[in-house]
Amino acid sequence: MEGCIVQQDGSLEALVWQAEAQHRLSREAITALLAAPEVEESLAAAADRVRRAFVGDGVHLRGLIEFSNLCRQDCMYCGLRRDNGRVERYRLSADAIVELARKAKGYGYQTVVLQSGEDIYFTAERLAAIVRRIKALDLAVTLSVGERSYEEYALWRAAGADRYLLRIETTDEAVYERWDPGMAYANRVRCLRDLRALGYEVGTGTLVGLPGQSLTSIADDILFYQQIDADMVGIGPLIPNPDTPLGTAAPGDFHLTRRMVSLLRLLLPEANIPATTAMETMMPHGRELILASGANVVMPNVTEGDPRRNYALYPGKVCVADTPAACRSCMSGRIRAMGRFVAKDKGFRHHRQHGG
């Protein structure tokens, strides 16, 4: 915590109280809390109280369909990167994607998340046609397919897409452009602003542990998410993939990631915050721990067969050998064991304090 500035009116615990009561903290205060393992449990407890007050005890399950692992980008931490010749590439057909969505509906999901690498085979028109077919099943649709133009985002929105996930990974422009070669930080921000202007529920998030990332830049991430009024924020630790240039990097810190999740709930009390698979990969029952630290969303995988195994962002990913039905049943039981319940609605953000 050396070098961090704590407000003069109290201790770190006072900052936790301030975050819970006011949902506002300075950059210096956020940095101090991120740096302080000794407040992790009180942060989590405060976040859990705010979660209960603002979004309730329901956990929203969203069925994840990983429909293509082809990618035109070459991000240096991602197993799907263009130059990784060791991954077995696949692309599902439109009919296969819609059939997985139909099965997800049968398992009781209210939302499906269509996620892929940046595979430009899926033109705006092709993907819009798939969205329309899935919307006809009475499902909410989240897209997570990377950077596209305003016009493409607009076409998908018109087709019925409800949400869009585009993690910024870091708001430190130099770190972003170092590990995402050929990509521009300004364009990532442009995409997020376009999505907001088009009326999507906008999801983004941070990759904790990128080399060069600082606690101050993570604090800046949180303030950025407040500034854009993010509807969903997904946080995960870096899990080095040996088939990437960052394969020998140190992994991201689970506990720092947990403190960030708790701070996000305290400072964005209405947001949907997932307990990510990466947290479970790093620590057994990691998803339960994150659900008890402010999170309210889980995205079980409904992809089947070899594609489920080959969507290899990082090694050791949990549940890749499970069937979608087993995942649904397992996660439901784990949620009930926590004294929570699986929410029955589509999980749109509820604005408690303001419109917009």
Coordinates of C-alpha atoms in Angstrom, one line a residue:
M1 CA 0.0 0.0 0.0
E2 CA 3.1 2.2 0.0
G3 CA 2.5 5.4 -2.1
C4 CA -1.3 5.2 -1.9
I5 CA -3.2 8.1 -0.5
V6 CA -5.9 7.3 2.0
Q7 CA -8.4 10.1 2.7
Q8 CA -7.6 11.9 5.9
D9 CA -11.0 11.2 7.5
G10 CA -10.4 7.6 8.3
S11 CA -8.9 4.2 7.7
L12 CA -9.3 1.8 4.9
E13 CA -12.4 0.4 6.6
A14 CA -13.9 3.9 6.5
L15 CA -13.3 3.9 2.7
V16 CA -15.2 0.6 2.5
W17 CA -18.1 2.2 4.4
Q18 CA -18.0 5.2 2.1
A19 CA -18.1 3.1 -1.0
E20 CA -21.1 1.1 0.4
A21 CA -23.0 4.2 1.5
Q22 CA -22.2 6.6 -1.4
H23 CA -21.1 4.4 -4.3
R24 CA -18.3 6.9 -5.0
L25 CA -14.6 6.9 -4.2
S26 CA -11.6 8.9 -5.5
R27 CA -9.0 7.3 -7.7
E28 CA -6.6 7.3 -4.7
A29 CA -9.1 5.6 -2.4
I30 CA -9.8 2.9 -5.0
T31 CA -6.1 2.3 -5.5
A32 CA -5.6 2.0 -1.7
L33 CA -8.3 -0.6 -1.4
L34 CA -7.1 -2.6 -4.3
A35 CA -3.7 -2.7 -2.7
A36 CA -5.0 -3.9 0.7
P37 CA -5.5 -7.6 1.2
E38 CA -6.5 -6.9 4.8
V39 CA -9.8 -5.4 3.7
E40 CA -10.7 -8.1 1.2
E41 CA -13.3 -9.8 3.4
S42 CA -14.9 -6.6 4.6
L43 CA -15.0 -5.3 0.9
A44 CA -16.7 -8.6 -0.1
A45 CA -19.2 -8.4 2.7
A46 CA -20.1 -4.8 1.9
A47 CA -20.4 -5.8 -1.8
D48 CA -22.7 -8.7 -1.0
R49 CA -25.0 -6.4 1.0
V50 CA -25.1 -3.9 -1.9
R51 CA -25.7 -6.7 -4.3
R52 CA -28.7 -7.9 -2.3
A53 CA -30.1 -4.4 -1.9
F54 CA -29.8 -3.5 -5.6
V55 CA -30.1 -6.7 -7.7
G56 CA -31.5 -9.2 -5.2
D57 CA -30.6 -12.9 -4.5
G58 CA -31.3 -14.1 -8.0
V59 CA -28.4 -15.4 -10.1
H60 CA -28.9 -15.0 -13.8
L61 CA -27.6 -17.9 -15.9
R62 CA -26.7 -17.0 -19.5
G63 CA -26.0 -19.8 -22.0
L64 CA -22.7 -19.3 -23.7
I65 CA -22.5 -20.4 -27.4
E66 CA -18.9 -20.2 -28.6
F67 CA -19.6 -20.4 -32.3
S68 CA -16.2 -19.7 -34.0
N69 CA -12.6 -19.7 -32.8
L70 CA -11.3 -18.0 -35.9
C71 CA -9.9 -14.5 -35.2
R72 CA -8.4 -11.8 -37.4
Q73 CA -6.8 -10.2 -34.3
D74 CA -3.5 -11.2 -32.8
C75 CA -3.8 -10.3 -29.1
M76 CA -0.7 -11.6 -27.3
Y77 CA -2.5 -13.2 -24.3
C78 CA -5.3 -15.0 -26.2
G79 CA -5.2 -18.6 -27.4
L80 CA -7.5 -17.8 -30.3
R81 CA -5.0 -15.2 -31.7
R82 CA -4.5 -15.3 -35.5
D83 CA -0.9 -16.5 -35.4
N84 CA -1.5 -19.4 -33.1
G85 CA -1.1 -22.4 -35.3
R86 CA -1.6 -24.9 -32.5
V87 CA -5.3 -24.4 -32.1
E88 CA -7.8 -26.6 -34.0
R89 CA -10.1 -24.0 -35.8
Y90 CA -13.8 -24.4 -36.2
R91 CA -16.8 -22.4 -37.3
L92 CA -20.4 -23.5 -36.5
S93 CA -23.1 -23.2 -39.2
A94 CA -26.1 -20.9 -38.7
D95 CA -28.4 -23.9 -38.2
A96 CA -26.0 -25.4 -35.5
I97 CA -25.9 -22.1 -33.7
V98 CA -29.7 -21.8 -33.7
E99 CA -30.1 -25.4 -32.6
L100 CA -27.8 -24.8 -29.6
A101 CA -29.9 -21.7 -28.7
R102 CA -33.0 -23.9 -28.9
K103 CA -31.4 -26.5 -26.6
A104 CA -30.4 -23.6 -24.2
K105 CA -34.1 -22.6 -24.1
G106 CA -35.0 -26.2 -23.2
Y107 CA -32.5 -26.1 -20.3
G108 CA -34.3 -23.1 -18.9
Y109 CA -31.9 -20.3 -20.1
Q110 CA -33.5 -16.9 -20.8
T111 CA -30.4 -15.4 -22.5
V112 CA -27.9 -16.8 -24.9
V113 CA -24.5 -15.2 -25.4
L114 CA -23.1 -15.6 -28.9
Q115 CA -19.3 -15.3 -28.6
S116 CA -16.6 -15.8 -31.2
G117 CA -13.2 -14.6 -32.2
E118 CA -13.3 -11.7 -34.7
D119 CA -14.4 -14.0 -37.6
I120 CA -15.4 -11.8 -40.5
Y121 CA -17.0 -14.7 -42.3
F122 CA -19.9 -13.7 -40.1
T123 CA -20.9 -10.6 -42.0
A124 CA -23.3 -8.2 -40.4
E125 CA -26.1 -9.7 -42.6
R126 CA -25.3 -13.3 -41.7
L127 CA -25.2 -12.6 -38.0
A128 CA -28.3 -10.5 -38.1
A129 CA -30.2 -13.4 -39.7
I130 CA -29.0 -15.7 -36.9
V131 CA -30.1 -13.1 -34.2
R132 CA -33.5 -12.9 -35.8
R133 CA -34.0 -16.7 -35.6
I134 CA -32.9 -16.8 -32.0
K135 CA -35.1 -13.9 -31.0
A136 CA -38.1 -15.9 -32.4
L137 CA -37.4 -18.4 -29.6
D138 CA -38.2 -15.7 -27.0
L139 CA -34.6 -15.5 -25.8
A140 CA -32.5 -12.4 -25.0
V141 CA -29.4 -12.2 -27.2
T142 CA -26.0 -11.0 -26.1
L143 CA -23.3 -10.6 -28.8
S144 CA -19.6 -10.8 -28.2
V145 CA -17.9 -10.7 -31.5
G146 CA -15.4 -7.8 -31.2
E147 CA -14.9 -4.6 -33.0
R148 CA -17.2 -3.7 -35.9
S149 CA -18.6 -0.5 -37.4
Y150 CA -21.5 1.6 -36.2
E151 CA -23.5 0.4 -39.1
E152 CA -22.9 -3.3 -38.3
Y153 CA -23.8 -2.8 -34.7
A154 CA -26.9 -0.9 -35.8
L155 CA -28.0 -3.8 -38.0
W156 CA -27.7 -6.3 -35.2
R157 CA -29.6 -4.1 -32.8
A158 CA -32.4 -3.7 -35.4
A159 CA -32.4 -7.5 -35.7
G160 CA -33.1 -7.7 -32.0
A161 CA -29.7 -8.1 -30.2
D162 CA -30.2 -6.9 -26.6
R163 CA -26.7 -6.7 -25.2
Y164 CA -23.1 -6.5 -26.4
L165 CA -19.9 -7.6 -24.5
L166 CA -16.7 -5.9 -25.5
R167 CA -14.0 -6.1 -22.8
I168 CA -11.6 -3.2 -22.9
E169 CA -9.1 -5.3 -20.8
T170 CA -7.3 -2.2 -19.7
T171 CA -7.8 1.6 -19.9
D172 CA -4.0 2.1 -19.9
E173 CA -3.6 3.0 -23.6
A174 CA 0.1 2.0 -23.8
V175 CA -0.5 -1.4 -22.1
Y176 CA -3.5 -2.0 -24.3
E177 CA -1.7 -1.3 -27.6
R178 CA 1.4 -3.2 -26.5
W179 CA -0.5 -6.5 -26.0
D180 CA -3.2 -5.9 -28.7
P181 CA -0.9 -5.3 -31.7
G182 CA -2.6 -3.7 -34.7
M183 CA -5.5 -2.5 -32.6
A184 CA -6.1 1.1 -31.4
Y185 CA -7.4 1.9 -27.9
A186 CA -9.3 4.8 -29.3
N187 CA -11.3 2.5 -31.6
R188 CA -12.2 0.2 -28.7
V189 CA -13.6 3.2 -26.8
R190 CA -15.4 4.2 -30.0
C191 CA -17.1 0.8 -30.2
L192 CA -18.3 1.0 -26.6
R193 CA -19.7 4.5 -27.2
D194 CA -21.4 3.4 -30.4
L195 CA -23.0 0.5 -28.6
R196 CA -24.3 2.8 -25.9
A197 CA -25.7 5.2 -28.5
L198 CA -27.5 2.4 -30.2
G199 CA -29.3 1.3 -27.0
Y200 CA -27.6 -1.9 -26.3
E201 CA -26.9 -3.0 -22.7
V202 CA -23.2 -2.6 -22.8
G203 CA -20.8 -5.0 -21.2
T204 CA -17.1 -4.6 -20.8
G205 CA -14.3 -5.5 -18.4
T206 CA -10.7 -6.0 -17.3
L207 CA -8.0 -8.6 -17.7
V208 CA -6.2 -8.5 -14.4
G209 CA -2.5 -9.2 -14.5
L210 CA -1.4 -7.9 -17.9
P211 CA 2.3 -7.0 -17.7
G212 CA 2.7 -3.3 -17.2
Q213 CA -0.7 -2.9 -15.6
S214 CA -0.7 -0.9 -12.3
L215 CA -3.1 -0.7 -9.5
T216 CA -3.8 2.9 -10.5
S217 CA -4.7 1.8 -14.0
I218 CA -7.1 -0.8 -12.5
A219 CA -8.6 2.0 -10.5
D220 CA -8.9 4.0 -13.7
D221 CA -10.7 1.1 -15.3
I222 CA -13.4 1.2 -12.5
L223 CA -13.8 4.9 -12.9
F224 CA -14.1 4.4 -16.7
Y225 CA -16.9 1.9 -16.2
Q226 CA -18.7 4.4 -13.9
Q227 CA -18.2 7.1 -16.5
I228 CA -19.8 5.1 -19.3
D229 CA -22.4 3.7 -16.9
A230 CA -21.6 0.1 -17.9
D231 CA -24.5 -2.3 -17.6
M232 CA -22.3 -5.4 -17.2
V233 CA -18.6 -5.7 -16.2
G234 CA -16.7 -9.0 -16.4
I235 CA -13.4 -9.3 -14.6
G236 CA -11.0 -12.2 -14.9
P237 CA -7.3 -12.8 -14.1
L238 CA -4.7 -13.4 -16.8
I239 CA -4.2 -17.2 -17.1
P240 CA -1.1 -17.5 -19.3
N241 CA -1.5 -19.6 -22.4
P242 CA 1.7 -21.4 -23.4
D243 CA 0.8 -21.0 -27.1
T244 CA 1.0 -17.2 -26.9
P245 CA 3.8 -14.6 -26.4
L246 CA 2.6 -14.1 -22.8
G247 CA 2.8 -17.8 -22.1
T248 CA 5.5 -17.4 -19.4
A249 CA 4.0 -14.3 -17.8
A250 CA 2.9 -14.4 -14.1
P251 CA -0.7 -15.2 -13.7
G252 CA -3.1 -12.6 -12.6
D253 CA -3.8 -12.4 -8.8
F254 CA -7.1 -14.1 -7.8
H255 CA -7.4 -12.0 -4.7
L256 CA -6.8 -8.7 -6.4
T257 CA -9.4 -9.7 -9.0
R258 CA -11.8 -10.5 -6.2
R259 CA -11.2 -7.1 -4.6
M260 CA -11.9 -5.5 -7.9
V261 CA -15.2 -7.4 -8.3
S262 CA -16.3 -6.2 -4.9
L263 CA -15.3 -2.6 -5.6
L264 CA -17.3 -2.7 -8.9
R265 CA -20.4 -3.8 -7.1
L266 CA -20.0 -1.0 -4.5
L267 CA -19.4 1.7 -7.1
L268 CA -21.7 0.3 -9.9
P269 CA -24.5 -1.1 -7.6
E270 CA -27.0 -1.8 -10.4
A271 CA -24.6 -3.5 -12.8
N272 CA -24.7 -7.2 -13.8
I273 CA -21.4 -8.7 -12.7
P274 CA -20.5 -12.3 -13.7
A275 CA -18.5 -14.8 -11.7
T276 CA -16.2 -15.8 -14.5
T277 CA -15.0 -19.2 -15.5
A278 CA -11.4 -18.0 -15.2
M279 CA -11.9 -17.5 -11.4
E280 CA -13.1 -21.1 -11.1
T281 CA -10.1 -22.3 -13.2
M282 CA -7.7 -20.5 -10.7
M283 CA -9.4 -21.7 -7.5
P284 CA -11.9 -24.5 -6.7
H285 CA -15.3 -23.0 -6.1
G286 CA -14.0 -19.7 -7.3
R287 CA -17.4 -18.8 -8.8
E288 CA -19.2 -19.3 -5.4
L289 CA -16.6 -17.0 -3.8
I290 CA -17.1 -14.3 -6.4
L291 CA -20.9 -14.7 -6.2
A292 CA -20.5 -14.0 -2.5
S293 CA -18.4 -11.0 -3.2
G294 CA -20.8 -9.0 -5.3
A295 CA -21.4 -11.0 -8.5
N296 CA -24.9 -12.0 -9.8
V297 CA -24.4 -13.6 -13.2
V298 CA -22.9 -17.0 -14.3
M299 CA -22.5 -17.9 -18.0
P300 CA -22.4 -21.7 -18.3
N301 CA -21.2 -23.1 -21.6
V302 CA -23.9 -24.6 -23.9
T303 CA -21.5 -25.4 -26.7
E304 CA -21.2 -29.1 -27.4
G305 CA -18.4 -31.5 -28.5
D306 CA -15.0 -30.6 -30.0
P307 CA -15.8 -26.8 -30.3
R308 CA -16.3 -26.7 -26.5
R309 CA -12.7 -28.0 -26.1
N310 CA -11.2 -25.9 -28.9
Y311 CA -12.4 -22.5 -27.7
A312 CA -9.1 -22.4 -25.8
L313 CA -8.6 -18.9 -24.6
Y314 CA -6.3 -20.2 -21.8
P315 CA -5.3 -23.7 -20.5
G316 CA -7.0 -25.7 -17.8
K317 CA -10.5 -24.2 -18.5
V318 CA -13.0 -25.9 -16.2
C319 CA -16.0 -27.9 -17.3
V320 CA -14.8 -28.4 -20.9
A321 CA -15.6 -32.2 -20.6
D322 CA -19.1 -31.6 -19.2
T323 CA -22.3 -31.6 -21.2
P324 CA -24.4 -28.5 -21.3
A325 CA -27.2 -30.3 -19.3
A326 CA -24.7 -31.3 -16.6
C327 CA -23.4 -27.7 -16.4
R328 CA -26.9 -26.3 -16.0
S329 CA -27.8 -28.8 -13.3
C330 CA -24.5 -28.4 -11.4
M331 CA -24.6 -24.6 -11.4
S332 CA -28.2 -24.5 -10.3
G333 CA -27.4 -26.8 -7.3
R334 CA -24.4 -24.8 -6.3
I335 CA -26.4 -21.6 -6.4
R336 CA -29.2 -23.1 -4.2
A337 CA -26.5 -24.4 -1.8
M338 CA -25.5 -20.7 -1.3
G339 CA -29.0 -19.7 -0.3
R340 CA -29.5 -18.0 -3.6
F341 CA -31.8 -18.9 -6.5
V342 CA -31.7 -19.0 -10.3
A343 CA -33.5 -16.0 -11.6
K344 CA -36.4 -16.7 -14.0
D345 CA -36.3 -13.4 -15.9
K346 CA -34.1 -12.3 -18.8
G347 CA -31.8 -10.3 -16.5
F348 CA -32.0 -6.8 -17.9
R349 CA -30.5 -4.2 -15.7
H350 CA -32.9 -2.6 -13.3
H351 CA -32.3 1.2 -12.8
R352 CA -33.0 1.9 -9.2
Q353 CA -31.8 5.4 -8.8
H354 CA -32.0 7.0 -12.3
G355 CA -33.1 6.4 -15.8
G356 CA -30.8 6.0 -18.8

